[in-house]
Coordinates of C-alpha atoms in Angstrom, one line a residue:
X1 CA 119.1 42.9 71.2
X2 CA 120.8 45.8 69.4
X3 CA 120.4 49.0 71.4
X4 CA 120.8 52.2 69.6
X5 CA 119.4 54.9 71.9
X6 CA 120.7 55.4 75.4
X7 CA 119.9 57.6 78.4
X8 CA 121.9 60.9 78.7
X9 CA 125.1 60.5 80.7
X10 CA 123.7 62.7 83.5
X11 CA 120.8 60.4 83.9
X12 CA 123.1 57.4 84.1
X13 CA 125.2 59.2 86.7
X14 CA 122.2 60.0 88.8
X15 CA 121.1 56.3 88.5
X16 CA 124.5 55.1 89.7
X17 CA 124.5 57.6 92.6
X18 CA 121.0 56.5 93.7
X19 CA 119.5 60.0 93.4
X20 CA 116.7 59.3 91.0
X21 CA 113.1 59.0 92.1
X22 CA 111.4 55.5 92.0
X23 CA 109.7 55.8 88.6
X24 CA 112.6 57.2 86.7
X25 CA 115.0 54.7 88.5
X26 CA 112.8 51.8 87.3
X27 CA 112.9 52.8 83.6
X28 CA 116.7 53.4 83.6
X29 CA 117.2 50.1 85.5
X30 CA 115.3 48.2 82.8
X31 CA 117.4 49.8 80.1
X32 CA 120.7 49.2 81.9
X33 CA 119.8 45.5 82.5
X34 CA 119.7 45.0 78.7
X35 CA 122.5 47.4 77.6
X36 CA 126.1 46.3 78.2
X37 CA 127.5 49.8 77.3
X38 CA 125.3 51.6 79.9
X39 CA 126.2 48.9 82.5
X40 CA 129.9 49.6 82.0
X41 CA 129.2 53.4 82.3
X42 CA 127.2 52.9 85.6
X43 CA 129.9 50.6 87.0
X44 CA 132.6 53.2 86.2
X45 CA 130.6 55.9 88.0
X46 CA 130.1 53.6 91.0
X47 CA 133.8 52.9 91.2
X48 CA 134.6 56.6 91.1
X49 CA 132.0 57.1 93.9
X50 CA 133.6 54.3 96.0
X51 CA 137.0 55.8 95.6
X52 CA 135.7 59.2 96.7
X53 CA 134.1 57.7 99.8
X54 CA 137.4 55.9 100.7
X55 CA 139.1 59.3 100.7
X56 CA 136.6 60.9 103.0
X57 CA 137.6 61.4 106.7
X58 CA 135.4 59.1 108.8
X59 CA 133.2 60.6 111.5
X60 CA 131.9 59.0 114.6
X61 CA 128.4 57.3 114.5
X62 CA 125.7 58.5 116.9
X63 CA 125.2 56.4 120.0
X64 CA 122.9 53.4 119.2
X65 CA 123.0 53.9 115.4
X66 CA 124.2 50.4 114.7
X67 CA 121.6 48.8 116.9
X68 CA 118.9 50.9 115.2
X69 CA 119.9 49.7 111.8
X70 CA 120.1 46.1 112.9
X71 CA 116.6 46.4 114.4
X72 CA 115.2 47.6 111.1
X73 CA 116.9 44.7 109.2
X74 CA 115.4 42.2 111.7
X75 CA 111.9 43.5 111.4
X76 CA 109.7 41.8 108.8
X77 CA 109.2 43.7 105.5
X78 CA 105.5 44.7 104.7
X79 CA 104.0 42.4 102.1
X80 CA 101.7 43.8 99.4
X81 CA 98.0 42.8 99.5
X82 CA 97.4 40.1 97.0
X83 CA 99.5 38.8 94.1
X84 CA 101.2 40.9 91.5
X85 CA 98.9 41.5 88.6
X86 CA 100.9 40.4 85.6
X87 CA 99.4 38.2 82.8
X88 CA 101.4 35.1 82.1
X89 CA 101.7 36.0 78.4
X90 CA 103.4 39.3 79.1
X91 CA 107.2 38.7 78.5
X92 CA 108.3 41.4 80.9
X93 CA 111.8 42.0 82.2
X94 CA 112.6 40.3 85.5
X95 CA 112.9 43.7 87.3
X96 CA 109.2 44.4 86.6
X97 CA 108.1 41.2 88.3
X98 CA 108.8 42.7 91.7
X99 CA 106.1 45.4 91.1
X100 CA 102.4 45.4 91.3
X101 CA 100.9 46.2 87.9
X102 CA 97.3 47.4 87.6
X103 CA 94.6 46.5 85.1
X104 CA 94.7 47.7 81.6
X105 CA 92.7 50.8 80.6
X106 CA 92.2 52.5 77.2
X107 CA 93.6 56.0 77.0
X108 CA 93.2 56.7 73.3
X109 CA 92.3 54.9 70.1
X110 CA 94.7 51.9 69.8
X111 CA 96.5 52.9 73.0
X112 CA 96.2 51.3 76.5
X113 CA 97.9 51.8 79.8
X114 CA 98.7 49.7 82.9
X115 CA 99.8 51.7 86.0
X116 CA 102.8 50.4 88.1
X117 CA 102.6 50.7 91.8
X118 CA 105.9 52.3 93.0
X119 CA 107.4 51.9 96.5
X120 CA 107.2 55.1 98.7
X121 CA 106.7 58.5 97.2
X122 CA 107.8 59.4 93.6
X123 CA 107.3 62.6 91.7
X124 CA 107.0 60.6 88.5
X125 CA 104.3 58.0 87.7
X126 CA 105.3 54.8 86.0
X127 CA 103.2 52.7 83.6
X128 CA 103.2 50.2 80.7
X129 CA 102.0 51.8 77.5
X130 CA 100.9 49.5 74.6
X131 CA 100.0 50.8 71.2
X132 CA 98.6 48.9 68.2
X133 CA 100.6 48.5 65.0
X134 CA 100.7 51.6 62.9
X135 CA 99.2 53.9 65.6
X136 CA 100.0 57.5 64.9
X137 CA 100.2 59.6 68.1
X138 CA 99.1 63.2 68.0
X139 CA 101.9 65.7 67.8
X140 CA 102.7 66.8 71.4
X141 CA 105.2 68.1 73.9
X142 CA 105.4 67.8 77.6
X143 CA 104.9 69.9 80.7
X144 CA 107.5 67.7 82.5
X145 CA 109.8 64.8 81.6
X146 CA 109.1 61.4 80.0
X147 CA 111.5 58.5 80.2
X148 CA 110.7 55.6 77.9
X149 CA 112.2 52.2 77.4
X150 CA 110.9 50.0 74.6
X151 CA 110.1 46.5 75.7
X152 CA 108.6 45.1 72.5
X153 CA 107.9 46.4 69.0
X154 CA 109.0 49.8 67.9
X155 CA 108.1 53.4 67.2
X156 CA 109.6 56.2 65.3
X157 CA 109.7 60.0 65.5
X158 CA 111.9 62.9 64.6
X159 CA 114.7 61.4 66.8
X160 CA 114.9 58.2 64.9
X161 CA 113.6 54.6 65.2
X162 CA 113.3 53.1 68.7
X163 CA 113.2 49.3 69.1
X164 CA 113.5 46.8 72.0
X165 CA 115.9 48.1 74.7
X166 CA 116.1 51.6 73.3
X167 CA 115.7 54.6 75.6
X168 CA 113.9 57.8 74.7
X169 CA 114.0 61.0 76.8
X170 CA 111.5 63.9 76.4
X171 CA 110.9 67.1 78.2
X172 CA 109.2 70.5 77.6
X173 CA 111.8 71.3 74.8
X174 CA 110.8 68.3 72.7
X175 CA 108.0 68.4 70.1
X176 CA 107.3 65.0 68.5
X177 CA 104.8 62.7 66.9
X178 CA 105.6 59.0 67.6
X179 CA 104.4 56.5 65.0
X180 CA 104.3 52.8 66.0
X181 CA 105.8 50.2 63.6
X182 CA 103.4 48.4 61.4
X183 CA 104.5 44.9 62.1
X184 CA 103.5 44.4 65.7
X185 CA 102.1 46.2 68.8
X186 CA 104.6 48.4 70.7
X187 CA 105.0 47.9 74.5
X188 CA 106.9 50.6 76.4
X189 CA 107.8 51.2 80.1
X190 CA 107.3 54.9 80.8
X191 CA 108.0 57.2 83.8
X192 CA 106.4 60.6 83.4
X193 CA 106.1 63.9 85.3
X194 CA 103.6 66.6 84.2
X195 CA 101.2 66.1 81.3
X196 CA 101.1 65.9 77.5
X197 CA 100.4 69.1 75.7
X198 CA 98.8 68.4 72.4
X199 CA 99.5 70.6 69.3
X200 CA 97.1 71.7 66.6
X201 CA 93.4 72.4 66.8
X202 CA 92.3 68.8 67.0
X203 CA 95.0 68.0 69.5
X204 CA 93.9 70.8 71.8
X205 CA 90.3 69.7 71.3
X206 CA 90.8 66.2 72.6
X207 CA 93.8 66.9 74.8
X208 CA 91.7 67.2 78.0
X209 CA 90.5 63.6 77.5
X210 CA 93.9 62.0 77.1
X211 CA 95.3 61.1 80.5
X212 CA 98.6 59.2 81.0

């Protein structure tokens, strides 16, 4: 897999530091798992962080802190109700097989979505987005952020062509119109905050009916 587009360095640094929310962390983790360049960057940041911790003056732990941590490790982890909902024919990254994935629903002509259940609270929502070959999205921007990792197929917009493993970042400053490649469906992992804001008269007309 030849990866051309990568997360901004500040996103990779946040990922290495463990400060991203669950949805965004998942998308970056899937990209990093398939991108040797970004893995090297993350490891470098982790080494810097480790060196910084070693230089910090240690402070005494609270009484009973060790026992409390060990008690949590010994307690059984809650198990999800029922099996993870993943079709056998979906060739998904291994990381995603640890998540519950919901049923497919149609969100626009040629476009379907499967929500991903995230652990704990997350300001972003994560989902698998599949679009048919040649699908032209309406021109839009965002009221929040959108992190996308291509799993299969491709799409293009003003920022270039995005194929398997590529990462795309969008926010309220980006105005784009993705077009899916004509050879096969495009499957993407997406973490999103806010909503889409459609441009043009037709976009504003149907915008209230498009919910990602």
